[in-house]
Tab-separated table of C-alpha atoms in Angstrom:
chain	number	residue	atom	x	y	z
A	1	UNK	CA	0.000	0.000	0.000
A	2	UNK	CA	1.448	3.585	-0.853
A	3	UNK	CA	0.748	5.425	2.016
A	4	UNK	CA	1.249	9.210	0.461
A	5	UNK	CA	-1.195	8.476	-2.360
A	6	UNK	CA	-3.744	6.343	0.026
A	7	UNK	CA	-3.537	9.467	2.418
A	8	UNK	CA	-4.136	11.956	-0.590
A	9	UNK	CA	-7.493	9.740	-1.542
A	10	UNK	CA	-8.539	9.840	2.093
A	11	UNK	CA	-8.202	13.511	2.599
A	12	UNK	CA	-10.194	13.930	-0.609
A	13	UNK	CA	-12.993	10.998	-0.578
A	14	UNK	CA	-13.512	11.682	3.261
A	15	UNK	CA	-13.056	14.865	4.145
A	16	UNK	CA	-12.614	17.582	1.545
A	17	UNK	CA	-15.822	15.781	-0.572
A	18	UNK	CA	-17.568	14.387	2.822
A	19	UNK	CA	-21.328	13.397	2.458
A	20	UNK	CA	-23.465	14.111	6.278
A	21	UNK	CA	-22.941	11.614	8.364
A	22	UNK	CA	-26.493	11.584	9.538
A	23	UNK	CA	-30.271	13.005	9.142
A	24	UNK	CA	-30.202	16.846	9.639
A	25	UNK	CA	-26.759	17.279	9.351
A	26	UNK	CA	-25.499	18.926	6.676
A	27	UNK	CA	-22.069	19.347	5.071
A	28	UNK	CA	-20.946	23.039	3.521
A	29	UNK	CA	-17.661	24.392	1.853
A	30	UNK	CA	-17.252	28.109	3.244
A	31	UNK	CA	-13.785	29.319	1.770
A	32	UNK	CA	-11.239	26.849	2.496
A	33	UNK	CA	-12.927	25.132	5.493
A	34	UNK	CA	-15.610	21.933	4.510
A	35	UNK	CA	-17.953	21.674	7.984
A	36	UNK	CA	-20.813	19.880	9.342
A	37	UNK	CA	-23.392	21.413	11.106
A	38	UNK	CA	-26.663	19.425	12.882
A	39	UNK	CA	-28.241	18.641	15.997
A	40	UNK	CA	-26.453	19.219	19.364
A	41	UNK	CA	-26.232	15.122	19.446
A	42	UNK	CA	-24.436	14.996	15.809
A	43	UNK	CA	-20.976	15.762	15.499
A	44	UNK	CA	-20.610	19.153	14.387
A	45	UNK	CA	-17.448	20.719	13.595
A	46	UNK	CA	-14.421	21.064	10.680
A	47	UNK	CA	-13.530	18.149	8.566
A	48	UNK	CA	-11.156	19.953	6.505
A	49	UNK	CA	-9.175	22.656	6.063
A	50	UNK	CA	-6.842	24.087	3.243
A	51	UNK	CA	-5.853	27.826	4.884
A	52	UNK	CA	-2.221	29.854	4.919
A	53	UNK	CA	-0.929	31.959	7.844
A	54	UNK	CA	-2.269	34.512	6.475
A	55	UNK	CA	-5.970	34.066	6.430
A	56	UNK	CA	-5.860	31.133	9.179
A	57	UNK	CA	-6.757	32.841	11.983
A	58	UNK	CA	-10.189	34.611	10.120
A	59	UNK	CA	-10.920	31.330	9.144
A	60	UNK	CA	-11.012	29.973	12.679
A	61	UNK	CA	-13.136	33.143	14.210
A	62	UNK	CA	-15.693	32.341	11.278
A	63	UNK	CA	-16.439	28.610	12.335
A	64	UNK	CA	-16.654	30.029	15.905
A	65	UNK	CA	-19.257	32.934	15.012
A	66	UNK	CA	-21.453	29.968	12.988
A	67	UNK	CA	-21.722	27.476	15.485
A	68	UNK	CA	-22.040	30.044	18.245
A	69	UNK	CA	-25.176	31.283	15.955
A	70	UNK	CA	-26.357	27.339	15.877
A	71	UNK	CA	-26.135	26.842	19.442
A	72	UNK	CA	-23.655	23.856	19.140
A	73	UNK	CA	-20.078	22.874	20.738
A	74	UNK	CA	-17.944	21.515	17.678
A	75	UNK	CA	-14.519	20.690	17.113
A	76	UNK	CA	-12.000	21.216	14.679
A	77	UNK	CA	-10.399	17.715	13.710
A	78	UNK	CA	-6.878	18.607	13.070
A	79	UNK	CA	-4.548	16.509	11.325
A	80	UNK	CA	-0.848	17.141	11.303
A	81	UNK	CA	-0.535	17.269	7.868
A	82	UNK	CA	-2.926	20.411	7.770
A	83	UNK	CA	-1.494	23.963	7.121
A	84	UNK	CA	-0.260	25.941	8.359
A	85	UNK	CA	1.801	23.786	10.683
A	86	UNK	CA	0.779	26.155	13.520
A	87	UNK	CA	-2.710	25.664	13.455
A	88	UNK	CA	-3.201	23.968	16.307
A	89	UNK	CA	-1.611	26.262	18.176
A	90	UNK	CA	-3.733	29.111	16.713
A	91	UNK	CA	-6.858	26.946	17.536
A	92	UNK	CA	-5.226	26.792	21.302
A	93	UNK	CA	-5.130	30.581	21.700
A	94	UNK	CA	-8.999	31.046	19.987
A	95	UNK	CA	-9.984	28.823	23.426
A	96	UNK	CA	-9.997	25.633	21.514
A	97	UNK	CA	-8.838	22.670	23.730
A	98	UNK	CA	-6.905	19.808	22.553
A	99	UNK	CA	-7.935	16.149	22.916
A	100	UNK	CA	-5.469	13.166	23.171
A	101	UNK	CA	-3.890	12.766	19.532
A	102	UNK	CA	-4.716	9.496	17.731
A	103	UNK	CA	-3.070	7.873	14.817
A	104	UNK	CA	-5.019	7.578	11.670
A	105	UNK	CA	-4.390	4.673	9.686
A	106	UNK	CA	-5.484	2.223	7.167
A	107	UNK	CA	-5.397	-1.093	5.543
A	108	UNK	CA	-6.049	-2.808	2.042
A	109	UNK	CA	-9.444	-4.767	3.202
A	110	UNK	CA	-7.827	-7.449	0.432
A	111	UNK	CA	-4.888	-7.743	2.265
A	112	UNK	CA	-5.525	-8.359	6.047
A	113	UNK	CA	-5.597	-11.681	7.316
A	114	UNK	CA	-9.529	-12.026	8.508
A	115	UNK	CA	-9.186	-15.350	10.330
A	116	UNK	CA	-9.714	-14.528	13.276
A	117	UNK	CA	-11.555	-16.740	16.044
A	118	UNK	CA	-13.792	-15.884	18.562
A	119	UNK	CA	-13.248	-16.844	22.206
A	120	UNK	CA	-15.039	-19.636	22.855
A	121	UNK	CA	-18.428	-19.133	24.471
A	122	UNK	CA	-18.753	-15.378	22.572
A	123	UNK	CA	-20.948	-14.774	19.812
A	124	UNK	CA	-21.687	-11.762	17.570
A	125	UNK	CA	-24.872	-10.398	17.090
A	126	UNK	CA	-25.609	-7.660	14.555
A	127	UNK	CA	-27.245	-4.177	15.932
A	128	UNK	CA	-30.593	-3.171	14.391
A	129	UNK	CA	-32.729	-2.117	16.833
A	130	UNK	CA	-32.918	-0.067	19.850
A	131	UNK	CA	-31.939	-3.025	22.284
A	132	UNK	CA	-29.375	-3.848	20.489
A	133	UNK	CA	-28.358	-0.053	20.588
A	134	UNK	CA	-28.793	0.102	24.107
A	135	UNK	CA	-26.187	-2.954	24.538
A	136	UNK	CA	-23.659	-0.868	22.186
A	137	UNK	CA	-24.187	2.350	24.606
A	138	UNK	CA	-23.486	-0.283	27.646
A	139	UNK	CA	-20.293	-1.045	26.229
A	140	UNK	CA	-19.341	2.139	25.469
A	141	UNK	CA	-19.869	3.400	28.799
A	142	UNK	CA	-18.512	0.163	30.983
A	143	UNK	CA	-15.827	0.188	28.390
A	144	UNK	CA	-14.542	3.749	28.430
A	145	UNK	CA	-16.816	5.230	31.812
A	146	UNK	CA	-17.884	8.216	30.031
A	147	UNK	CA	-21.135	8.862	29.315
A	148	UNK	CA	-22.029	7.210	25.696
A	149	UNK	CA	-25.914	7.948	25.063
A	150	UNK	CA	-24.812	10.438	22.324
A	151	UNK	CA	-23.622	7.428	20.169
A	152	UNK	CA	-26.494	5.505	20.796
A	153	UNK	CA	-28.896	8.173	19.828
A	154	UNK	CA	-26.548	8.934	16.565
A	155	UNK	CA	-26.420	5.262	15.971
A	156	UNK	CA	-30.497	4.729	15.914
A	157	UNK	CA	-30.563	8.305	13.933
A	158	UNK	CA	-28.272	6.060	10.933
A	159	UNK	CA	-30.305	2.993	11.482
A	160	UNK	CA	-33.536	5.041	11.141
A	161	UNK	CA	-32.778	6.926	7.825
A	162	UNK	CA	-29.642	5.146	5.930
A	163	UNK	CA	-28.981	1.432	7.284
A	164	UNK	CA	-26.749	1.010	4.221
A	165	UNK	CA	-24.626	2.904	5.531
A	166	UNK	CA	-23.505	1.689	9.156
A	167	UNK	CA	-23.311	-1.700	10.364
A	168	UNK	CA	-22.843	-2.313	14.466
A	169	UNK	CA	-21.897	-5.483	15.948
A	170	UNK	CA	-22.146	-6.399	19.749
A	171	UNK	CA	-20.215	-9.728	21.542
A	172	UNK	CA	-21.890	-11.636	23.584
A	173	UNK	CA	-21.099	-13.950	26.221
A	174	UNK	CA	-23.719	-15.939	28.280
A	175	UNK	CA	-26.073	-12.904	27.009
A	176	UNK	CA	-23.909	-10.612	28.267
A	177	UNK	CA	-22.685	-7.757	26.100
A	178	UNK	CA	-18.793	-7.472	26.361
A	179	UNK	CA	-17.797	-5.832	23.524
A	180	UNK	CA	-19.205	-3.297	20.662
A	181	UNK	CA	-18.252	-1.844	17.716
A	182	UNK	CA	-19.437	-0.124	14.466
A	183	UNK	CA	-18.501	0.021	10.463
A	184	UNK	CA	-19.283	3.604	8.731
A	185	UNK	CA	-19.395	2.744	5.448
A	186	UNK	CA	-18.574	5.916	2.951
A	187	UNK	CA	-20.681	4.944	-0.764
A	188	UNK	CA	-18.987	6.155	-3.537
A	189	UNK	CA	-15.662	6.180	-1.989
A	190	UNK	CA	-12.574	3.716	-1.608
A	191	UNK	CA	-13.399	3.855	2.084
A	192	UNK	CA	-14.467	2.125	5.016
A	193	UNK	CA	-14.288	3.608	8.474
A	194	UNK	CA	-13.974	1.065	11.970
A	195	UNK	CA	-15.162	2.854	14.463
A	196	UNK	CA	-16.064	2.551	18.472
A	197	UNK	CA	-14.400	-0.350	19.432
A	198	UNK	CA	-14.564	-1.545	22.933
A	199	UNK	CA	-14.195	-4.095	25.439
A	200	UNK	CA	-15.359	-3.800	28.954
A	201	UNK	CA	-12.068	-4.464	30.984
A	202	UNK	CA	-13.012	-8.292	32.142
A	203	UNK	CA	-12.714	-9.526	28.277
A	204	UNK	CA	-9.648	-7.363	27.149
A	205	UNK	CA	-6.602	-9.453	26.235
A	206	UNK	CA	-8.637	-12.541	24.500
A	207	UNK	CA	-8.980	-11.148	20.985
A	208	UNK	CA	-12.213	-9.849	20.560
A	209	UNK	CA	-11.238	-6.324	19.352
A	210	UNK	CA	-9.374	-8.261	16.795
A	211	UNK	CA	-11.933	-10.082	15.760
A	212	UNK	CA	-14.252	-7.311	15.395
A	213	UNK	CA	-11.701	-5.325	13.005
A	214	UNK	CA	-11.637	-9.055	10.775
A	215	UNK	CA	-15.899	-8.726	11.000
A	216	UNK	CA	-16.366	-5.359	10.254
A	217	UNK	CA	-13.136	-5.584	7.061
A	218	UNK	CA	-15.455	-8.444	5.818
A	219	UNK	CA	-18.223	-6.257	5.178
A	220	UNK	CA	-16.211	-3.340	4.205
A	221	UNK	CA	-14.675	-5.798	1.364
A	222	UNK	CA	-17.912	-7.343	0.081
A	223	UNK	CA	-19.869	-4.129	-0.172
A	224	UNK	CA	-16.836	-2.931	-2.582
A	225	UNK	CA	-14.773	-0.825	-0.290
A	226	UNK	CA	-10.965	-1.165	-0.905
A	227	UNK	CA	-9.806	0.580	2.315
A	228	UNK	CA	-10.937	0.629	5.466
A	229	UNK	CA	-9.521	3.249	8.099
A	230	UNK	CA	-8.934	3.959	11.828
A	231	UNK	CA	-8.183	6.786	14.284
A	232	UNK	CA	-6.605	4.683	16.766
A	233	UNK	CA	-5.968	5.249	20.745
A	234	UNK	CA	-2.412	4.291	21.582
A	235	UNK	CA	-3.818	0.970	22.968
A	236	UNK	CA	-5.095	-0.176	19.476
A	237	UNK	CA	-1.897	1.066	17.405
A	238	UNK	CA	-0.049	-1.921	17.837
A	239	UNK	CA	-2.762	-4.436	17.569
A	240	UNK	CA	-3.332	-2.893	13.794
A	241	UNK	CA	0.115	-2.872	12.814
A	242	UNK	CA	0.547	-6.457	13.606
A	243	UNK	CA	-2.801	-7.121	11.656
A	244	UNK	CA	-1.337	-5.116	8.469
A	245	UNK	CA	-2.564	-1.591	8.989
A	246	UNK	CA	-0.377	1.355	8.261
A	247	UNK	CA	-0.069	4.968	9.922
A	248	UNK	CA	-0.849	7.337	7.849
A	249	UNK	CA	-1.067	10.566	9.629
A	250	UNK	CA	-1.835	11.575	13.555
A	251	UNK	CA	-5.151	13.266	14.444
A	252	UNK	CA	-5.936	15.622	17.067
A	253	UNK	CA	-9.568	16.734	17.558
A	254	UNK	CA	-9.617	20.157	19.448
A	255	UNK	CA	-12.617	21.006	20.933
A	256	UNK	CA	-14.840	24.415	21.253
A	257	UNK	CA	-17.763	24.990	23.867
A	258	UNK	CA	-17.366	28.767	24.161
């Protein structure tokens, strides 16, 4: 896989030409910043940016002054490709706050090795209703102890209006949801996105995340995606390079409530 030109497709399939993610959300090019803007329990916030030193930090006060018209917290998802390379400090001094950085990368679906058991006793089920929701928000939250509902409520909003487009799986053992995750799947593009993987602490170690990434590539690969992508936590980073993914760029979302 060349990661330069795989990179180059990504910024341009997924976030320079990016499609909402979701029903009232909607996507807008002002200038040389692409957005999304919609409910409070969408992600709102910048996707992309192509700005200079020179008109960087207008740019920034703009995307403030709209979503502070909407009524919304977003974020700017900075990548450290993005110019200027002091951007992120010009988001810190406009009373953005950065998040912990996570490493973007990707894989050739055709190329990972997808056999990969389950631990005995565990089975998948797929997500398509609110119970099954409500066991992905569980995870989430005994995974992670933050407060998950937004997903779940974003997660029923894709089920609702665009199925097609996002697949959720939860593992269960003895009935007992122990690990979650979800497939964003982009049509029209080259891309696949894994998202949301957890496992609540008492099942880490036995290979379910694993086995979720080999689940959701599957599907990625048979409904004619050639990549599928990751922002991975430092814990995940060297589970996907040993399973054939490759770092592409880091990824810092930085964060506005006003």
């Amino acid at each position: 896989m060349e990661n330069q030109h795989v990179r180059d497709l990504y910024d341009r399939q997924i976030r320079r030409e990016a499609r909402p993610d979701g029903p009232d959300c909607r996507v807008e090019r002002v200038g040389d910043v692409v957005r999304q803007t919609g409910p409070e329990h969408a992600w709102n916030g910048v996707l992309w940016s192509g700005l200079d030193a020179a008109g960087a930090d207008e740019a920034i006060a703009a995307q403030i002054a709209h979503y502070r018209a909407v009524g919304v917290p977003f974020e700017w998802k900075l990548y450290a490709h993005d110019t200027p390379a002091d951007l992120g400090d010009r988001l810190h001094a406009a009373g953005f706050t950065a998040e912990d950085p996570e490493t973007l990368m990707a894989a050739e679906a055709a190329s990972l090795s997808l056999d990969v058991p389950l631990p005995e006793g565990v089975e998948l089920r797929a997500v398509t209703d609110e119970a099954g929701v409500r066991q992905v928000v569980e995870v989430h939250e005994r995974a992670f102890g933050t407060d998950s509902g937004h997903i779940g409520r974003q997660l029923l909003d894709h089920l609702a209006a665009d199925p097609g487009t996002v697949t959720a799986v939860v593992a269960l053992a003895a009935g007992e949801p122990v690990s979650a995750a979800r497939l964003e799947l982009c049509p029209g593009t080259d891309f696949a996105g894994l998202w949301g993987g957890g496992t609540v602490e008492s099942w880490r170690g036995r290979g379910l995340y694993r086995a979720l990434v080999a689940h959701r590539t599957r599907i990625a690969a048979e409904r004619g995606h050639r990549y599928v992508q990751v922002d991975a936590a430092d814990t995940s980073r060297p589970i996907l390079r040993r399973l054939g993914f490759h770092a592409l760029s880091t990824t810092t979302p930085y964060t506005y409530t006003g």
